[in-house]
Coordinates of C-alpha atoms and ligand atoms in Angstrom, one line a residue:
M1164 CA 14.5 103.4 41.3
Q1165 CA 16.8 105.4 39.0
P1166 CA 17.5 104.1 35.5
F1167 CA 20.9 102.4 35.1
V1168 CA 23.4 100.7 32.8
Y1169 CA 24.8 97.4 34.2
E1170 CA 28.3 96.5 33.3
M1171 CA 30.5 94.4 35.6
P1172 CA 34.2 94.0 35.0
A1173 CA 34.9 90.3 34.2
H1174 CA 37.6 88.5 36.0
R1175 CA 38.3 85.4 37.9
V1176 CA 38.5 85.4 41.7
I1177 CA 39.9 82.6 43.9
F1178 CA 38.9 83.2 47.6
A1179 CA 40.3 80.6 50.0
P1180 CA 42.8 80.3 52.8
G1181 CA 46.0 78.7 51.3
S1182 CA 44.9 79.7 47.7
I1183 CA 48.4 81.0 46.9
A1184 CA 49.2 77.3 46.2
R1185 CA 47.0 77.7 43.1
L1186 CA 49.2 80.4 41.7
P1187 CA 51.0 78.1 39.1
E1188 CA 47.6 76.9 37.9
E1189 CA 46.4 80.5 37.4
V1190 CA 49.5 81.5 35.5
Q1191 CA 49.2 78.4 33.3
R1192 CA 45.6 79.2 32.5
L1193 CA 46.7 82.4 31.0
G1194 CA 49.1 80.5 28.7
A1195 CA 52.0 82.3 30.3
T1196 CA 55.3 80.5 30.8
R1197 CA 57.5 83.3 32.4
A1198 CA 55.9 85.3 35.1
V1199 CA 57.8 88.0 36.9
V1200 CA 56.8 88.3 40.5
I1201 CA 56.5 92.0 41.7
A1202 CA 56.4 93.2 45.3
M1203 CA 57.7 95.9 47.7
P1204 CA 60.9 95.1 49.5
T1205 CA 58.8 94.7 52.7
E1206 CA 56.7 91.9 51.1
K1207 CA 59.7 90.2 49.3
R1208 CA 59.2 87.1 51.4
F1209 CA 55.8 86.5 49.7
A1210 CA 57.4 87.1 46.3
D1211 CA 60.2 84.7 47.0
E1212 CA 57.7 82.0 48.1
A1213 CA 55.7 82.6 44.9
H1214 CA 58.8 82.4 42.8
A1215 CA 59.6 79.0 44.4
R1216 CA 56.0 77.8 43.8
L1217 CA 56.1 78.8 40.1
G1218 CA 59.3 76.9 39.5
D1219 CA 60.1 76.9 35.7
M1220 CA 57.2 79.3 35.1
S1221 CA 58.9 82.1 37.2
A1222 CA 61.1 84.7 35.5
G1223 CA 62.3 85.9 39.0
V1224 CA 61.4 88.5 41.5
Y1225 CA 61.3 92.3 41.1
A1226 CA 61.1 93.8 44.6
G1227 CA 61.6 97.4 43.8
V1228 CA 58.1 98.8 44.3
V1229 CA 58.0 102.0 46.3
A1230 CA 55.0 103.1 48.3
Q1231 CA 52.1 104.9 46.6
H1232 CA 51.2 106.5 43.4
V1233 CA 53.4 104.6 40.9
P1234 CA 56.3 107.0 40.1
V1235 CA 57.1 106.9 36.4
E1236 CA 60.8 106.3 37.0
M1237 CA 60.1 103.2 39.0
L1238 CA 57.7 102.0 36.4
K1239 CA 60.4 102.3 33.8
D1240 CA 62.8 100.4 36.0
A1241 CA 60.2 97.6 36.5
R1242 CA 59.5 97.4 32.8
A1243 CA 63.2 97.2 31.9
H1244 CA 63.6 94.4 34.4
A1245 CA 60.6 92.5 33.1
E1246 CA 61.8 92.8 29.5
K1247 CA 65.3 91.8 30.4
V1248 CA 64.0 88.5 32.0
G1249 CA 61.5 87.9 29.1
A1250 CA 58.4 88.1 31.3
D1251 CA 55.0 87.3 29.7
C1252 CA 52.9 87.8 32.8
Y1253 CA 53.0 90.0 35.9
V1254 CA 52.3 88.4 39.3
V1255 CA 51.7 91.3 41.8
I1256 CA 51.8 90.5 45.5
G1257 CA 51.1 93.3 48.0
G1258 CA 48.8 96.3 48.5
G1259 CA 47.5 99.0 46.2
S1260 CA 51.0 100.4 45.5
T1261 CA 52.2 97.0 44.1
V1262 CA 49.0 96.3 42.2
G1263 CA 49.3 99.8 40.7
V1264 CA 52.8 98.9 39.3
G1265 CA 51.3 95.8 37.6
K1266 CA 48.6 98.0 36.1
G1267 CA 51.1 100.6 34.8
L1268 CA 53.0 97.8 33.1
A1269 CA 49.9 96.1 31.7
L1270 CA 48.8 99.4 30.3
E1271 CA 52.0 99.8 28.3
T1272 CA 52.6 96.2 27.3
G1273 CA 49.1 94.5 27.3
L1274 CA 50.5 91.5 29.3
P1275 CA 48.2 89.9 31.8
I1276 CA 48.2 90.3 35.6
V1277 CA 47.6 87.8 38.3
A1278 CA 47.0 89.8 41.5
V1279 CA 47.5 88.6 45.1
P1280 CA 46.3 91.4 47.3
T1281 CA 47.6 91.7 50.9
T1282 CA 45.8 94.8 52.0
Y1283 CA 42.1 96.0 51.7
A1284 CA 42.7 98.8 49.1
G1285 CA 40.7 97.0 46.4
S1286 CA 42.7 98.1 43.4
E1287 CA 42.8 94.5 42.1
M1288 CA 39.1 94.8 41.2
T1289 CA 39.2 98.0 39.3
P1290 CA 40.1 99.1 35.8
I1291 CA 41.5 102.4 37.3
Y1292 CA 45.2 103.1 37.0
G1293 CA 47.4 106.0 38.2
I1294 CA 50.9 107.0 37.2
T1295 CA 52.8 110.0 38.8
E1296 CA 55.2 112.1 36.7
G1297 CA 56.8 115.4 37.8
G1298 CA 54.6 115.4 41.0
I1299 CA 51.4 115.1 39.0
K1300 CA 49.3 111.9 39.2
K1301 CA 47.4 111.0 36.1
T1302 CA 44.6 108.5 36.4
G1303 CA 42.5 106.7 33.9
R1304 CA 40.4 103.7 33.2
S1305 CA 41.3 100.8 30.9
H1306 CA 40.2 97.2 30.8
K1307 CA 43.8 96.4 29.9
V1308 CA 44.9 96.9 33.5
L1309 CA 42.2 94.7 35.1
P1310 CA 43.9 91.6 36.6
K1311 CA 42.8 88.5 34.8
S1312 CA 42.9 86.5 37.9
V1313 CA 42.8 87.5 41.6
I1314 CA 43.9 85.2 44.5
Y1315 CA 42.6 86.2 47.9
D1316 CA 44.6 84.2 50.4
V1317 CA 43.8 85.4 53.9
N1318 CA 47.0 83.9 55.2
L1319 CA 48.9 86.7 53.4
T1320 CA 47.1 89.3 55.4
L1321 CA 47.8 88.0 58.9
S1322 CA 51.0 90.0 59.2
L1323 CA 49.3 93.3 58.5
P1324 CA 49.7 95.4 61.7
P1325 CA 46.6 97.1 63.2
H1326 CA 47.8 100.5 62.2
I1327 CA 47.7 99.5 58.6
S1328 CA 44.7 97.1 58.8
G1329 CA 42.4 99.7 60.2
P1330 CA 42.9 102.6 57.7
S1331 CA 43.1 100.1 54.8
G1332 CA 39.7 98.7 55.9
M1333 CA 38.3 102.2 56.1
N1334 CA 39.6 102.9 52.5
A1335 CA 37.5 99.9 51.5
M1336 CA 34.5 101.3 53.5
A1337 CA 34.8 104.5 51.5
H1338 CA 34.5 102.7 48.2
C1339 CA 31.3 101.1 49.5
V1340 CA 29.8 104.4 50.8
E1341 CA 30.4 106.3 47.6
G1342 CA 29.0 103.4 45.5
L1343 CA 25.7 103.8 47.3
Y1344 CA 25.2 107.3 45.9
A1345 CA 27.4 107.4 42.8
Q1346 CA 25.8 108.9 39.7
D1347 CA 26.0 105.6 37.8
T1348 CA 25.2 103.2 40.7
N1349 CA 22.8 100.3 40.1
P1350 CA 20.9 97.8 42.3
I1351 CA 23.7 95.2 42.3
V1352 CA 26.3 97.8 43.3
V1353 CA 24.1 98.9 46.1
L1354 CA 23.8 95.3 47.3
M1355 CA 27.5 94.7 47.2
A1356 CA 28.2 98.1 48.9
A1357 CA 25.8 97.4 51.8
E1358 CA 27.2 93.8 52.2
G1359 CA 30.8 95.1 52.1
M1360 CA 30.0 97.7 54.8
R1361 CA 28.4 95.0 57.0
A1362 CA 31.4 92.7 56.6
L1363 CA 34.0 95.5 57.3
A1364 CA 32.1 97.0 60.2
R1365 CA 31.9 93.6 62.0
A1366 CA 35.4 92.5 61.1
L1367 CA 37.6 95.5 61.6
P1368 CA 37.3 95.9 65.4
V1369 CA 38.3 92.2 65.8
V1370 CA 41.0 92.4 63.2
V1371 CA 42.8 95.2 65.0
R1372 CA 42.4 93.4 68.4
E1373 CA 43.4 89.9 67.1
P1374 CA 45.4 90.4 63.9
G1375 CA 46.2 86.7 63.6
D1376 CA 42.6 85.5 63.9
I1377 CA 41.7 84.0 60.5
E1378 CA 37.9 84.3 60.7
P1379 CA 37.6 88.2 61.1
R1380 CA 40.5 88.5 58.6
T1381 CA 38.5 86.5 56.1
D1382 CA 35.5 88.7 56.7
A1383 CA 37.5 91.8 56.2
Q1384 CA 39.0 90.5 53.0
Y1385 CA 35.5 89.6 51.8
G1386 CA 34.3 93.1 52.5
A1387 CA 37.4 94.5 50.7
W1388 CA 36.7 92.3 47.7
L1389 CA 33.1 93.7 47.5
A1390 CA 34.4 97.2 48.0
G1391 CA 36.9 96.9 45.1
L1392 CA 34.1 95.6 42.9
V1393 CA 31.9 98.6 43.9
L1394 CA 34.8 101.0 43.0
G1395 CA 35.4 99.2 39.7
S1396 CA 31.7 99.2 38.7
A1397 CA 30.5 102.6 39.7
G1398 CA 31.9 106.1 39.8
T1399 CA 32.9 108.2 42.8
A1400 CA 32.1 111.6 44.2
I1401 CA 33.3 114.2 46.6
H1402 CA 35.0 111.8 49.1
H1403 CA 37.4 110.3 46.5
K1404 CA 37.9 113.6 44.8
L1405 CA 39.0 115.3 48.1
C1406 CA 41.2 112.4 49.1
H1407 CA 42.9 112.5 45.6
T1408 CA 43.5 116.3 46.1
L1409 CA 44.9 115.9 49.6
G1410 CA 47.1 112.9 48.6
G1411 CA 48.3 114.5 45.4
S1412 CA 48.9 118.1 46.6
F1413 CA 49.8 117.6 50.3
N1414 CA 51.4 114.1 50.0
L1415 CA 49.1 112.7 52.8
P1416 CA 49.0 108.9 53.3
H1417 CA 46.4 107.3 51.1
A1418 CA 44.4 105.0 53.5
E1419 CA 44.7 107.3 56.5
T1420 CA 43.3 110.2 54.4
H1421 CA 40.3 108.1 53.3
T1422 CA 39.8 107.2 57.0
V1423 CA 39.7 110.8 58.2
I1424 CA 37.7 112.3 55.4
L1425 CA 34.9 109.7 55.1
P1426 CA 32.6 110.7 58.0
H1427 CA 32.8 114.4 57.0
A1428 CA 32.2 113.7 53.3
M1429 CA 29.1 111.7 54.5
V1430 CA 27.9 114.7 56.5
Y1431 CA 28.3 116.9 53.4
N1432 CA 26.1 114.5 51.4
R1433 CA 23.8 113.6 54.3
D1434 CA 20.6 115.3 53.1
A1435 CA 21.3 115.1 49.3
A1436 CA 21.8 111.4 49.5
A1437 CA 19.3 110.5 52.2
D1438 CA 18.3 107.1 50.8
A1439 CA 22.0 106.0 50.5
M1440 CA 22.7 107.2 54.1
K1441 CA 19.7 105.2 55.3
I1442 CA 21.1 102.0 53.7
A1443 CA 24.6 102.8 55.1
A1444 CA 23.1 103.3 58.6
E1445 CA 21.3 100.0 58.4
A1446 CA 24.4 98.2 57.2
L1447 CA 26.4 99.7 60.1
G1448 CA 23.6 99.0 62.6
V1449 CA 23.5 102.7 63.7
K1450 CA 21.1 105.6 63.6
D1451 CA 23.3 108.0 61.7
A1452 CA 25.7 106.7 59.1
A1453 CA 28.3 109.5 59.4
Q1454 CA 28.5 109.2 63.2
G1455 CA 28.6 105.4 62.9
V1456 CA 31.6 105.6 60.6
Y1457 CA 33.4 108.1 62.9
D1458 CA 32.7 105.9 66.0
L1459 CA 34.0 102.8 64.1
I1460 CA 37.3 104.7 63.3
V1461 CA 37.7 105.6 67.0
R1462 CA 37.0 102.0 68.0
I1463 CA 39.7 100.6 65.7
G1464 CA 42.2 103.2 66.8
A1465 CA 42.6 104.7 63.3
P1466 CA 43.3 108.5 62.8
T1467 CA 40.4 110.9 63.0
A1468 CA 42.1 114.2 62.3
L1469 CA 44.0 115.6 59.3
K1470 CA 46.3 117.5 61.6
D1471 CA 47.6 114.1 62.9
I1472 CA 48.4 112.8 59.5
G1473 CA 50.6 115.6 58.1
M1474 CA 48.1 118.2 56.9
P1475 CA 49.3 121.8 57.4
A1476 CA 46.6 124.1 58.8
D1477 CA 47.6 126.8 56.2
G1478 CA 46.8 124.3 53.4
L1479 CA 43.1 124.0 54.1
D1480 CA 42.1 127.1 52.0
R1481 CA 44.2 125.8 49.0
A1482 CA 42.7 122.3 49.4
A1483 CA 39.2 123.7 49.3
E1484 CA 40.1 125.7 46.3
L1485 CA 41.7 122.8 44.4
A1486 CA 38.7 120.5 45.2
T1487 CA 36.3 122.9 43.7
Q1488 CA 38.2 123.1 40.4
N1489 CA 37.3 120.8 37.5
P1490 CA 33.6 120.4 38.4
Y1491 CA 32.6 116.8 39.0
W1492 CA 29.3 115.1 39.9
N1493 CA 28.2 114.9 43.6
P1494 CA 24.7 114.4 45.1
R1495 CA 25.1 117.9 46.6
P1496 CA 26.6 120.6 44.5
I1497 CA 30.2 121.4 45.2
E1498 CA 30.4 124.7 47.2
R1499 CA 33.6 126.2 48.3
A1500 CA 32.3 127.3 51.7
G1501 CA 30.8 123.9 52.5
L1502 CA 34.0 122.1 51.5
R1503 CA 36.1 124.5 53.6
E1504 CA 33.9 123.7 56.6
L1505 CA 34.2 119.9 55.9
L1506 CA 38.0 120.3 55.7
Q1507 CA 38.1 122.3 59.0
N1508 CA 36.1 119.6 60.8
A1509 CA 38.3 116.9 59.3
Y1510 CA 41.4 118.8 60.3
E1511 CA 40.3 119.0 63.9
G1512 CA 38.9 115.5 63.9
K1513 CA 35.4 116.5 65.2
R1514 CA 32.7 113.9 65.6
P1515 CA 29.9 114.7 63.2
S1516 CA 27.0 116.4 65.0
Ligands
NAD890 P1 50.4 100.1 50.1 O1 50.3 99.1 49.0 O2 51.4 101.2 49.9 O3 50.7 99.3 51.4 C1 50.7 99.9 52.7 C2 51.7 99.3 53.6 O4 51.3 98.0 53.9 C3 53.1 99.2 53.0 O5 54.0 99.6 53.9 C4 53.3 97.7 52.8 O6 54.6 97.3 53.0 C5 52.4 97.1 53.9 N1 51.9 95.8 53.7 C6 51.2 95.3 52.6 N2 50.9 94.0 52.8 C7 51.4 93.7 54.0 C8 51.3 92.5 54.7 N3 50.6 91.4 54.3 N4 51.9 92.4 56.0 C9 52.5 93.5 56.5 N5 52.6 94.7 55.8 C10 52.0 94.8 54.6 O7 49.0 100.8 50.4 P2 47.5 100.5 50.0 O8 46.7 101.3 51.0 O9 47.2 99.1 50.0 O10 47.4 101.1 48.6 C11 47.5 102.5 48.3 C12 47.8 102.8 46.9 O11 46.9 102.1 46.1 C13 47.6 104.2 46.5 O12 48.6 104.6 45.6 C14 46.3 104.3 45.9 O13 46.1 105.4 45.0 C15 46.2 103.0 45.2 N6 44.8 102.5 45.0 C16 44.3 102.4 43.8 C17 43.0 101.9 43.6 C18 42.6 101.7 42.1 O14 41.5 101.3 41.9 N7 43.4 102.0 41.2 C19 42.2 101.6 44.6 C20 42.7 101.7 45.9 C21 44.0 102.2 46.1

C-alpha cells in the first residue's frame, strides 16, 4: 500500500426522499435568517417551492444562473442581488453550474451554502471552484466554498431527462475512476470510488429507461454523492485535465466531454495504473475496465465520439498541445503522441481494443 495523508472535507449530508422539507431546519442550524435561493431559470420551480418552504427565512429567489463555468459578469449580478436583499446564506438548487455560483459567492463573502443538487455532477462535495473571466476559467480550492449542508432529495432528480442523466452519471463515474489512481489517493477514497462505480453502473441503465423510478434514481444519487466525495478528497489526472482543456478551449459540453473521454483516458493509463484498473473492472463486473465503461456509455445511449459533441477535427492537434502544457501528475507520463492518439480515438468514438 502506498503511504497516504487522510483528510476528508467535513460537511453534513441529508440523504432521503422528500428531504427538501428539511431545508428550513438546515438554514436555521447555520444561524441564518435570510437565505437567497439560487437556481437556473429552468429549475425555478424548485427555487419557488424552496422559497415558500423557507417562509420568513427566505430573502427571495435569484433565477439568473446561466449554464456552465460561472461567468464573472453573472456572479457580479448574483452578488448584487444577494446584497440588495440582505442575504446571509445561499441555498443553491440545481446542477454543477448552480452550485458553482454559490461557491463563487461564498468565496467572496464567506457566507454559508446549503446545496440541493439535482444532477450527478458532484460539485456540492468538493472545495473546488471555478470562475470564468475573459474566456479563461480560473479554478482553485478553498474550504470557504464547501457547502455546510447538502440535501440529496431524489424527488428533485426525477425530471432529469435521459440525455442529461446519462452523461451526468458518467461525469460522476469519471471522478471515481481517477480517484482510484490519483497521486494522493488513500484506502478510504478507493473504497468510496469502487462503491460509487458499482452504484452508477447498476443504476444508470435503468435510470435512462425508467427516469421516474425512484429506486435506481436513489442508487444513482448515492453513487454521485460518493463520486463527489472522491473528487473532493483526492486529486485528478489526465482525464480531468483533458476535459478541462476541451471544455475551456473548444467550449464542449461538460458532462458529455467527460463521457466521451473517460474510456480513452483509461486506455492511456491502463498499464501504468494496472491495480486501479483491476478494481475498476471488478466494480463494473467486466474483464477490461475501459471497454466496460465504453459499453456502459453505449448502453445508456450517451455520446461516444467527440465529433458528435462539437469538437472540430482540426482542433485535435491544438488540444493535444494544450494538454501537454503545464506538466501535471499522471500514472503514465504525459506524452504528446500518446495524447494525440487518445484524442483521435475519442474523436472517432472507437471502442477501446
Ligand atoms: P448543469 O448544472 O449546467 O445542468 C445541466 C442541465 O441539466 C441544465 O440544462 C439544467 O437546466 C438541467 N437540469 C438540472 N437539474 C434538472 C432537473 N432536476 N430536471 C431537469 N433538468 C435539470 O450541468 P452539470 O453537469 O450538473 O454541471 C456542470 C458544471 O459543474 C460545469 O461548469 C463544471 O465545471 C461544474 N462542476 C464542478 C465541480 C467541482 O467540483 N467544482 C464538479 C463537477 C462539475
